[in-house]
Coordinates of C-alpha atoms in Angstrom, one line a residue:
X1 CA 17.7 -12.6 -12.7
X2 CA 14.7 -10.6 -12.1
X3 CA 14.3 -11.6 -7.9
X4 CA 13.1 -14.4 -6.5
X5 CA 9.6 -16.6 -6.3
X6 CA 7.2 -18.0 -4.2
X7 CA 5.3 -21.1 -5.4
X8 CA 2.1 -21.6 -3.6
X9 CA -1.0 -23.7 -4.6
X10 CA -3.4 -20.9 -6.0
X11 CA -5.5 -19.4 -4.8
X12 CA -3.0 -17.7 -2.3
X13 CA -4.5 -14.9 0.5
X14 CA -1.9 -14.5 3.2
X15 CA 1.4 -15.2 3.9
X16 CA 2.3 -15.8 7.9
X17 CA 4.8 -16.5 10.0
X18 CA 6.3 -19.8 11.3
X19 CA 9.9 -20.2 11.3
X20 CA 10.7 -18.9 8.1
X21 CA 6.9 -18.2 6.9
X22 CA 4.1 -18.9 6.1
X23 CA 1.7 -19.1 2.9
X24 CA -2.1 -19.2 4.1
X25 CA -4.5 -20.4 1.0
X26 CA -8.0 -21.7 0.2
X27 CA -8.3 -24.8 -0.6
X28 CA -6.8 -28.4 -0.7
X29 CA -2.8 -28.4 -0.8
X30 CA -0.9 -31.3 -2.9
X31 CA 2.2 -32.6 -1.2
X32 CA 5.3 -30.8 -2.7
X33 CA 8.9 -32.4 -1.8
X34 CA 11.6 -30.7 0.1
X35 CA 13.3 -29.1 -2.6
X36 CA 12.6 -27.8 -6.1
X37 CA 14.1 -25.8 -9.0
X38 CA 12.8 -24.1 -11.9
X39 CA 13.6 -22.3 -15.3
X40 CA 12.5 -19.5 -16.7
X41 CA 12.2 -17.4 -20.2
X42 CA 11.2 -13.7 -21.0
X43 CA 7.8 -13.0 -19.3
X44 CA 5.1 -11.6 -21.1
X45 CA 2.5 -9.5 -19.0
X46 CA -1.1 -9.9 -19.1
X47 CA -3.7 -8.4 -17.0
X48 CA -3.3 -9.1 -13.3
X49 CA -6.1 -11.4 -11.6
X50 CA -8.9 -10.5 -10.2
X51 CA -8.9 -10.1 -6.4
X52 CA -12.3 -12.5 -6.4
X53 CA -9.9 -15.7 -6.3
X54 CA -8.7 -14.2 -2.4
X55 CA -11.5 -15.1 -0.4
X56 CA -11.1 -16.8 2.5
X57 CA -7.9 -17.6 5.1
X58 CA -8.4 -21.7 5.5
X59 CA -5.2 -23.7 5.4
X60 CA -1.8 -23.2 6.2
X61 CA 1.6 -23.9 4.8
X62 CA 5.1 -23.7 5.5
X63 CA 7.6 -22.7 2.4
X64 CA 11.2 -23.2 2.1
X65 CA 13.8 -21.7 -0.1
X66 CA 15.9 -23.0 -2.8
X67 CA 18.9 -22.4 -5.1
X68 CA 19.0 -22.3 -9.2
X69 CA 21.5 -21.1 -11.5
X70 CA 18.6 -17.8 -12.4
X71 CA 18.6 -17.1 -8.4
X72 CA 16.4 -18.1 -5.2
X73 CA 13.0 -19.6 -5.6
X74 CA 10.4 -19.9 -2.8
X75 CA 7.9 -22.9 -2.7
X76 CA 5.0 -23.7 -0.1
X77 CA 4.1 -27.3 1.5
X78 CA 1.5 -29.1 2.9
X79 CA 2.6 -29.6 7.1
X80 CA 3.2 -33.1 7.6
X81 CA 0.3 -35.0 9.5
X82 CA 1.9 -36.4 12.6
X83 CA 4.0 -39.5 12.7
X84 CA 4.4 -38.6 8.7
X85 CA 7.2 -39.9 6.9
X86 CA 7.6 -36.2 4.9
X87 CA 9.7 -37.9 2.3
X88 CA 9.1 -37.2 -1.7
X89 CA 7.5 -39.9 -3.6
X90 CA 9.7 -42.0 -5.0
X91 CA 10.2 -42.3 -8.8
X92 CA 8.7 -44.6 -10.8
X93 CA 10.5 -47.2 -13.1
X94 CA 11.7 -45.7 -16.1
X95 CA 14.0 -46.2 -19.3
X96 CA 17.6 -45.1 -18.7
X97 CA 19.9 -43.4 -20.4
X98 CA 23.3 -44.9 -20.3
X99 CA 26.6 -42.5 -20.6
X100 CA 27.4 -43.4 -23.9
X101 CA 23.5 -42.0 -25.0
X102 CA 24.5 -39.4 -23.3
X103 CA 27.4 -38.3 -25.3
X104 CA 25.5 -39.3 -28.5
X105 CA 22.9 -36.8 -28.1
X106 CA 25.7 -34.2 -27.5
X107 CA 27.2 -35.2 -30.5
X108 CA 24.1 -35.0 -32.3
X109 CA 23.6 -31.5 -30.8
X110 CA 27.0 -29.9 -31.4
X111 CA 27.8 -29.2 -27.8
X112 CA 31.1 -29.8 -26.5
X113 CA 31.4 -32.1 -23.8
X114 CA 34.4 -30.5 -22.4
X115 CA 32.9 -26.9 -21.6
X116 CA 30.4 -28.2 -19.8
X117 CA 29.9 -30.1 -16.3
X118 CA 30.6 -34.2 -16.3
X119 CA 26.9 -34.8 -14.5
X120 CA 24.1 -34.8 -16.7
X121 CA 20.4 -34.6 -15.1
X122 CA 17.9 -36.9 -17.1
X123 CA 14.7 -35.7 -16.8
X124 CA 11.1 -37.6 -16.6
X125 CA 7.3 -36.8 -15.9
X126 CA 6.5 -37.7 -12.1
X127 CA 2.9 -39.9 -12.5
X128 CA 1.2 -36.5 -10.8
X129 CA 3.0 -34.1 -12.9
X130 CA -0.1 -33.6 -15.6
X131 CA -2.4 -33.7 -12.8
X132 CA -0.8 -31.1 -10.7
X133 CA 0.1 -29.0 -13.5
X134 CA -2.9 -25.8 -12.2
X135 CA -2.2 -26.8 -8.9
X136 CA 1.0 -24.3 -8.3
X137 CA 2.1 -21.1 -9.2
X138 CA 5.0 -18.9 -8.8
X139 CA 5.6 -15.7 -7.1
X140 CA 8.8 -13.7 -8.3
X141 CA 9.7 -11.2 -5.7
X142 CA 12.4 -8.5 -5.4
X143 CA 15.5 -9.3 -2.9
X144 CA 13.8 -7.3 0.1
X145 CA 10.7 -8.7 0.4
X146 CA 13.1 -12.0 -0.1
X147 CA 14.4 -11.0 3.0
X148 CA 11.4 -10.0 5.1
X149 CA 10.3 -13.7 4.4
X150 CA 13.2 -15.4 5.5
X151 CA 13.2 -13.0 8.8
X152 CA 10.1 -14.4 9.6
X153 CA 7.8 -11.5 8.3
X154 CA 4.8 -11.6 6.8
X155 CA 3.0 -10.5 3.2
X156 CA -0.2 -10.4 2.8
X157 CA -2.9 -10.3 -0.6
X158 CA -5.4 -8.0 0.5
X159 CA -8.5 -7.0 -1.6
X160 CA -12.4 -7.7 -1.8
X161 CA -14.2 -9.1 -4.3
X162 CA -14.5 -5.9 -5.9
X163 CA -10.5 -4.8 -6.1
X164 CA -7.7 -5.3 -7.6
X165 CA -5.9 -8.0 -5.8
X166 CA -2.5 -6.4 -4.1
X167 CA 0.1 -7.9 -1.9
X168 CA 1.7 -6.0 1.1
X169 CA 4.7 -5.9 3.2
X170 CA 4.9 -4.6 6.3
X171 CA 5.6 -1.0 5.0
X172 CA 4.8 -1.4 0.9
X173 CA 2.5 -2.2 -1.2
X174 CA 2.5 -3.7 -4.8
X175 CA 0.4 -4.4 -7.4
X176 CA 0.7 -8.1 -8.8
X177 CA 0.2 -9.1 -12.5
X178 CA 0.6 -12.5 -13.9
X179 CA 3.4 -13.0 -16.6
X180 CA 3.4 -15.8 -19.4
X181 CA 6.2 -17.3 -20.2
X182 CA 7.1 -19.0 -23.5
X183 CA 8.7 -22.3 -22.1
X184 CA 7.4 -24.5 -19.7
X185 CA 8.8 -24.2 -16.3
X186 CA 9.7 -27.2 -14.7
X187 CA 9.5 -28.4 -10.7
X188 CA 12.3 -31.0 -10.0
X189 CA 12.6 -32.2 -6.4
X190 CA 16.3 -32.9 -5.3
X191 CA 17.8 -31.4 -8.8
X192 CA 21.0 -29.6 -8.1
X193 CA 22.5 -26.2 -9.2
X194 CA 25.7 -26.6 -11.1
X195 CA 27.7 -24.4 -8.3
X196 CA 26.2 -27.2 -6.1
X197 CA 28.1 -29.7 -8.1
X198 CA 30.7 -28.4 -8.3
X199 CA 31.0 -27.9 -4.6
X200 CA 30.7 -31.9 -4.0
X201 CA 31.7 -34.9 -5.1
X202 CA 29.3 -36.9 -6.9
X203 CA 29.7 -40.8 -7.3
X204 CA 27.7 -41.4 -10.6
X205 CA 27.8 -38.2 -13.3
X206 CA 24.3 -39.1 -14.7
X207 CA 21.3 -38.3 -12.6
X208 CA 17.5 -39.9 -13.2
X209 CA 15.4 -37.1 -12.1
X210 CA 11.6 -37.1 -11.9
X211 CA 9.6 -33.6 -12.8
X212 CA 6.8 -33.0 -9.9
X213 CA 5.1 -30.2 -11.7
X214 CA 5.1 -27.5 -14.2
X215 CA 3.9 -23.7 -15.0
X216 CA 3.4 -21.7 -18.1
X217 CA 3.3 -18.2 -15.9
X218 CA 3.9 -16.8 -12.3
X219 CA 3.2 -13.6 -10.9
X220 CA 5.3 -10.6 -10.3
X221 CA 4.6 -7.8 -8.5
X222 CA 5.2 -4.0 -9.2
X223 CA 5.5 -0.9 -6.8
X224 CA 2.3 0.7 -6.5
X225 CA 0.8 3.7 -4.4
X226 CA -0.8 2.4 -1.8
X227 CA -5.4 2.6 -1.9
X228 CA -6.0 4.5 0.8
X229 CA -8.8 6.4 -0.5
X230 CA -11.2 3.7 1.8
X231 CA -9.8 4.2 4.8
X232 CA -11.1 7.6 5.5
X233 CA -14.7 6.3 3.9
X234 CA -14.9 3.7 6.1
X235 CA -13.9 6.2 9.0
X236 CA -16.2 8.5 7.8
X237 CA -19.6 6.5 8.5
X238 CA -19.3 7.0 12.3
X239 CA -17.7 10.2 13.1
X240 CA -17.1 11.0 16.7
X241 CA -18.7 13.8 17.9
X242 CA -18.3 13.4 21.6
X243 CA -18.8 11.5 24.6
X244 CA -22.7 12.8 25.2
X245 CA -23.8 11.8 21.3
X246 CA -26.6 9.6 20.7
X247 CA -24.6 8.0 18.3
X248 CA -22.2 6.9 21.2
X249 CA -25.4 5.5 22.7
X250 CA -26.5 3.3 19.4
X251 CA -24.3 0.1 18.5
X252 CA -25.5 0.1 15.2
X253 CA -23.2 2.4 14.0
X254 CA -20.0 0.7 12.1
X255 CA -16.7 0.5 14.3
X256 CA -13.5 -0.4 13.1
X257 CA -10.1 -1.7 15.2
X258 CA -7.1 -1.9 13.4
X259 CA -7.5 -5.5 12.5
X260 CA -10.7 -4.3 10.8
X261 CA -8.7 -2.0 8.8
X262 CA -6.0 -4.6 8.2
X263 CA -8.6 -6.6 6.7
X264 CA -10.4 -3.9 4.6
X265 CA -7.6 -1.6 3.5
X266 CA -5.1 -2.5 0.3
X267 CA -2.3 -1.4 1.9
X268 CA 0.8 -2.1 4.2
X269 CA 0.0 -1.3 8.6
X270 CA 3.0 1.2 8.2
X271 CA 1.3 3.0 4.9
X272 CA -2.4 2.8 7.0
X273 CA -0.8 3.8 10.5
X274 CA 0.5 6.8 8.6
X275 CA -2.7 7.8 7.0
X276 CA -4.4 7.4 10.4
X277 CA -2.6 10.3 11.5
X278 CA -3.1 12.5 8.5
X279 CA -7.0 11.9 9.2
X280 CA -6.5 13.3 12.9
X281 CA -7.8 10.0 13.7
X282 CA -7.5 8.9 16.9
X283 CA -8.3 5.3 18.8
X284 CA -11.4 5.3 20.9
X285 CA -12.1 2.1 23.5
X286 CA -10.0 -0.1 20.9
X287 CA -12.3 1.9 17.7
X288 CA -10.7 4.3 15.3
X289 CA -12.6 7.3 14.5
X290 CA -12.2 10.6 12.7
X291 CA -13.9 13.2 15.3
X292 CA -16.7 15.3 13.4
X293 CA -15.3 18.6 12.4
X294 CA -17.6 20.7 13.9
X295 CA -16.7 18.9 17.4
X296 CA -12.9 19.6 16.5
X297 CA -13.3 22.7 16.3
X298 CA -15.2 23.0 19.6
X299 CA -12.1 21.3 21.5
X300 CA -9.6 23.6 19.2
X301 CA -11.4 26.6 20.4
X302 CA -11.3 25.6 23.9
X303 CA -7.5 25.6 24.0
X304 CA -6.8 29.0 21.8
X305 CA -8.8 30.4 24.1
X306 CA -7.1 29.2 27.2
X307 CA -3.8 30.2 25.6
X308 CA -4.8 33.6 25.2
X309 CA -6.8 33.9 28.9
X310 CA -3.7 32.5 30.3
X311 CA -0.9 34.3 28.1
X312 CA 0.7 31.7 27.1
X313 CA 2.9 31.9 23.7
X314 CA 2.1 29.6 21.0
X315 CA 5.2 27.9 21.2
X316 CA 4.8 26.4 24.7
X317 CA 1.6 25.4 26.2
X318 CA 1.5 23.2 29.0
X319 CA -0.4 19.4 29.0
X320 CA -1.2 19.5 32.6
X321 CA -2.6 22.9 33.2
X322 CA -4.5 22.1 30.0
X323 CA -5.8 19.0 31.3
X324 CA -6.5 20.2 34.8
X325 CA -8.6 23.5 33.1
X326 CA -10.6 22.0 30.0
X327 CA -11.0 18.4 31.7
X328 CA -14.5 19.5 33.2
X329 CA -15.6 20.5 29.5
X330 CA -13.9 17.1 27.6
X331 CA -12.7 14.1 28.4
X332 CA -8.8 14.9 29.1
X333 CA -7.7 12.3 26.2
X334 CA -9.7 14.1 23.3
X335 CA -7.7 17.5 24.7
X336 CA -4.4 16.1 24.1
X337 CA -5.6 14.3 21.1
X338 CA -6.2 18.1 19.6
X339 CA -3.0 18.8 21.0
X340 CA -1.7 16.3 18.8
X341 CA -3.4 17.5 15.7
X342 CA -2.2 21.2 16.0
X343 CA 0.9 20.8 17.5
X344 CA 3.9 19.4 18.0
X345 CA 5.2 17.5 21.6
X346 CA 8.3 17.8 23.3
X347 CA 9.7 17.8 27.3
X348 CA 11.5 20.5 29.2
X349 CA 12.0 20.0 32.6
X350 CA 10.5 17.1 33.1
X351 CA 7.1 18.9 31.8
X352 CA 5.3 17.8 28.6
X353 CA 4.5 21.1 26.3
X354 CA 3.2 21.4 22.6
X355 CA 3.9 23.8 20.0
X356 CA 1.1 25.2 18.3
X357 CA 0.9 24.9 14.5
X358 CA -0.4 28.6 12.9
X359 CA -0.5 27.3 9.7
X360 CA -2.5 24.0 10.9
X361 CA -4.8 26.4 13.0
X362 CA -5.1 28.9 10.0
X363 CA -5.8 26.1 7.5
X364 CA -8.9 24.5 9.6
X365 CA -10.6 28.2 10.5
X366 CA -10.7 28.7 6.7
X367 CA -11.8 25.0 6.2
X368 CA -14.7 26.1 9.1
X369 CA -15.6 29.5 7.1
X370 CA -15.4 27.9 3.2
X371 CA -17.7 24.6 4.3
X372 CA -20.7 26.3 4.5
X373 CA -20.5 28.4 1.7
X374 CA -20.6 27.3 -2.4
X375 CA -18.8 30.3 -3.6
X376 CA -16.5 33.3 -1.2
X377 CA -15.6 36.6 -2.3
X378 CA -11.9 36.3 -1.9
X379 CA -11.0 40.1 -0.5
X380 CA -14.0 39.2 1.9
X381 CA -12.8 36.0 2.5
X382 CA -9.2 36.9 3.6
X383 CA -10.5 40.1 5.8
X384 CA -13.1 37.2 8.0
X385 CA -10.2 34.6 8.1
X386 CA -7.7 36.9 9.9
X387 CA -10.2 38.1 12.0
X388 CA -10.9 34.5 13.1
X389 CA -7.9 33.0 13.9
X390 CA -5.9 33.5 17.7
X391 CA -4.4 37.2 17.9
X392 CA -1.1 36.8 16.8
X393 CA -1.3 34.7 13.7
X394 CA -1.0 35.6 10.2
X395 CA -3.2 33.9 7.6
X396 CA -1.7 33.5 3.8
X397 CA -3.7 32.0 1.0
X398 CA -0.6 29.1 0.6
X399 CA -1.9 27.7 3.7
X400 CA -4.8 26.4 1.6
X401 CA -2.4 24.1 -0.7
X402 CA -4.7 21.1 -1.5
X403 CA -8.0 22.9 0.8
X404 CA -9.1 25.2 -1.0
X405 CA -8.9 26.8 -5.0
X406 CA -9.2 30.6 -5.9
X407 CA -10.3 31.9 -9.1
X408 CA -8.4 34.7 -10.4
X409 CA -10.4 35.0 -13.8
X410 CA -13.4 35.7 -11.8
X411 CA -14.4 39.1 -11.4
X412 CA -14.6 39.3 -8.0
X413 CA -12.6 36.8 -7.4
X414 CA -13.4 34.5 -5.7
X415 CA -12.5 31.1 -3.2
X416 CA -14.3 27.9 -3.0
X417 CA -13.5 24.7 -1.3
X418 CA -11.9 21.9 -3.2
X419 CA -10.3 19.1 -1.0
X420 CA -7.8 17.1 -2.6
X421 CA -9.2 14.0 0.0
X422 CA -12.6 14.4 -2.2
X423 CA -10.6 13.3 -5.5
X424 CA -10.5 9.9 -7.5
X425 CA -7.6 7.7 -6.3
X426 CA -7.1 6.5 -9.9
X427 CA -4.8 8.6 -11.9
X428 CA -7.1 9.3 -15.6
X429 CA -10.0 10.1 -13.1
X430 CA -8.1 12.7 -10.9
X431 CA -7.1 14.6 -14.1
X432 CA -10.5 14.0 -15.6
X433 CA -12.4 15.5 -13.1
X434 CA -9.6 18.4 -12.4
X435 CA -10.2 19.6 -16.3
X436 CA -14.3 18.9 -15.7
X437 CA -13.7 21.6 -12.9
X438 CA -11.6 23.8 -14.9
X439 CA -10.7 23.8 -18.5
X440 CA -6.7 24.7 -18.1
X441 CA -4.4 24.7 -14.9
X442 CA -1.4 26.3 -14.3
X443 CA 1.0 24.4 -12.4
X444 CA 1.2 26.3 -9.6
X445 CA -2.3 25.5 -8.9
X446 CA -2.9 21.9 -10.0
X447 CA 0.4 20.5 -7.9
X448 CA -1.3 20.5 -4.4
X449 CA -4.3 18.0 -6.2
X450 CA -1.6 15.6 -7.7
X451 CA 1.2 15.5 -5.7
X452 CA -0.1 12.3 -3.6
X453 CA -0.3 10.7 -7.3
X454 CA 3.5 10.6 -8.2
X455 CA 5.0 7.2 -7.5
X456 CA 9.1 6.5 -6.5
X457 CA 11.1 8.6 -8.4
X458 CA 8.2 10.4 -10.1
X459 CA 7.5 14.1 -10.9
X460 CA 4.8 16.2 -10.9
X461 CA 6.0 17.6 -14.4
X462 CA 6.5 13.5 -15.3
X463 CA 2.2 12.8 -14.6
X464 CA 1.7 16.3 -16.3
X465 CA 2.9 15.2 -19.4
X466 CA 1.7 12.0 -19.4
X467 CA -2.0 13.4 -18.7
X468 CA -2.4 16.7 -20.2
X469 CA -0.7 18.9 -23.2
X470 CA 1.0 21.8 -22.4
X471 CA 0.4 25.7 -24.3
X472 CA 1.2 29.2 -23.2
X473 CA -1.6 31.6 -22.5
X474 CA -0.8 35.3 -22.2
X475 CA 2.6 33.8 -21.8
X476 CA 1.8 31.3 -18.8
X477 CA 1.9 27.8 -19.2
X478 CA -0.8 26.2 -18.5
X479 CA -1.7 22.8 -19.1
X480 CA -5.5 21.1 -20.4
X481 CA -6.5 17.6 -20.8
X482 CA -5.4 15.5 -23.6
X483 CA -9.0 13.7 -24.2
X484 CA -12.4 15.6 -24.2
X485 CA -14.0 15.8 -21.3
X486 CA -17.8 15.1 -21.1

């Protein structure tokens, strides 16, 4: 079997948490009975939905689980209303099949009675069935997020209008596509697996069962990077450049707490808490922001050049004298925040120290120099970098992995900024505007720009040959795009 599924009435947002879980979806919810099974046939994938059906978090239902011979099934309910009976609807009258019908239409079919079970389930259309036939659908999922549910964790469909509709766990995302199937399947309440049966006695060996619902296609859902592209743009509209900035004074300016991002952000809190920290972001009165780069700089420069007054190695520099020194100049929170940044934290003695990071210091000096200028000499360049960094550390040009790009066809050569933050997300538009930019790459130099594109179990030589052609030139090989680029 290919995992297990959820069946909700679509559309589906959010999945929460009660005592197994919960599905959270728009609109009305028809009544589902306590148990159901399904069957299944060879998908066939079609383009995934659009995110528009996820709009708005309005009612809430609990799910349970249940056992079929292809594996474990999820399905959502409407919560009883209290003093609710919560009991399926009964059948209605209907014909039935007597045992020796039974083993006419065996006969008929060539089967052999012996090799299979002695309980045979007849099957019927509930009065509802046609009615509530685009009222359901069904979620396949892989064992572990099988698991998360029935700890009591949560997924959640994330997207706006605009997007792609993806659903998270707490630490992955996944891209969800719906999958036709050729046969019908099939909702039976109270229709047992044959390991069930065989597991209990059962008084009469032929069942009347009544079919609740159907579905010609349920989603499944597929690995994917997570889109974190946003975050930062969001981040972006109100950078933080200090407690005395008028834009600390004006409330216009867009804020965002971490529900915000939750809500904004196709991608798992684990996956977004991690990127928070590659930004340097840091959490303001219960606000995330990105500080301004020119004011990160100012607080970096404050503590190299404490470091050096006092002596101090790289390696160890005090929190508290820190604090007690530069506190007059900065709030004492945004110090250690750029102590975070460029170092690392550890205790000795009871006393809180950080390591400074040369290669992070090195890498934002050059980042400072190559801002303001389109295009740098690159001999130039190297001889005003190492003069700008803290005595004592040594720039090299693979510090600028993914920062900056040098051109050594250029005559001077020469070093320009190229942030691999400032690319397209999608795959085709990364390499399209990486061959716009230059004509042919060697590998060396386009890996820093599409490393953050390979997937699980992905290469960097896999996406190369998927998205360029390969040739040797002066016997280098470099690599150029596939398609023309306008």
């Amino acid at each position: 079997p290919r995992g297990s599924r959820v069946l909700f009435q679509q559309p589906l947002l959010r999945l929460g948490r009660p005592g197994l879980g919960r599905v959270r979806a728009k609109g009305k919810l028809a009544d589902l009975p306590g148990n159901a099974t399904a069957a299944r046939s060879a998908p066939e994938t079609r383009p995934r939905p659009s995110a528009r059906a996820f709009e708005t978090v309005r009612f809430l239902c609990t799910f349970r689980r249940v056992q079929t011979t292809r594996g474990a099934w999820f399905f959502c309910t409407k919560p009883a209303a209290p003093g609710a009976a919560g009991t399926p609807p009964r059948p209605r009258p209907a014909m039935r099949r007597t045992r020796e019908e039974v083993d006419a239409t065996l006969q008929i079919a060539k089967l052999n009675a012996a090799e299979l079970l002695p309980t045979v389930h007849c099957l019927g259309f509930g009065p509802g069935a046609s009615a509530a036939a685009g009222d359901f659908c069904l979620l396949e999922l892989e064992p572990a997020l099988c698991e998360q549910l029935e700890a009591g964790h949560s997924l959640v469909i994330r997207g706006d209008k605009d997007e792609q509709a993806v659903l998270c766990s707490r630490d992955k995302t996944y891209d969800l596509k719906i999958a036709d199937t050729s046969n019908m399947l099939l909702f039976i309440p109270g229709c047992k697996t044959p390991d069930q049966l065989q597991m209990e006695e059962t008084h009469c060996n032929i069942i009347h069962t009544e079919i609740f619902g159907f579905s010609n296609n349920y989603w499944e859902v597929r690995r994917c990077r997570p889109k974190l592209k946003k975050l930062k743009k969001l981040l972006m509209e109100n950078t933080y450049e200090g407690p005395d900035s008028q834009k600390e004074k004006d409330s216009s300016h867009p804020k965002y707490t971490t529900e915000d991002l939750l809500d904004r952000i196709q991608a798992s809190e684990e996956e977004i808490m991690a990127q928070l920290q590659v930004l340097n972001a840091c959490e303001i009165r219960g606000y995330w922001r990105i500080l301004e780069f020119d004011y990160e700089m100012k607080l970096l420069n404050h503590v190299t050049q404490l470091v050096d007054s006092e002596s101090w190695p790289f390696s160890k520099v005090p929190l508290s004298i820190c604090l007690q020194e530069l506190g007059p100049l900065e709030p004492e929170e945004m110090i250690e925040h750029c102590l975070k940044c460029y170092g690392k934290k550890y205790i000795e003695d009871g006393e809180v120290y950080f390591e400074l990071s040369a290669d992070k210091i090195c890498r934002a000096t050059a980042q400072m120099l190559l801002q303001n200028a389109v295009k740098f000499n690159l001999t130039e360049f190297q001889e005003v970098w190492q003069q700008s960094v803290p005595e004592g550390m040594v720039t090299r040009l693979d510090q600028l992995k993914g920062l900056a790009l040098v051109d050594r066809h250029s005559r001077p050569e020469i070093i320009f900024l190229l942030k691999v933050d400032d690319l397209p997300e999608d795959n085709q538009e990364r390499f399209n505007s990486l061959f716009s930019l230059r004509e042919k790459w060697t590998e060396g130099d386009i890996a820093p720009y599409i490393q953050d594109l390979c997937g699980e179990k992905q290469t960097i030589g896999a996406l190369l040959t998927k998205y360029s052609r390969s040739s040797v030139q002066n016997g280098v090989k470099v690599y150029n795009s596939r398609r023309p680029i306008s």
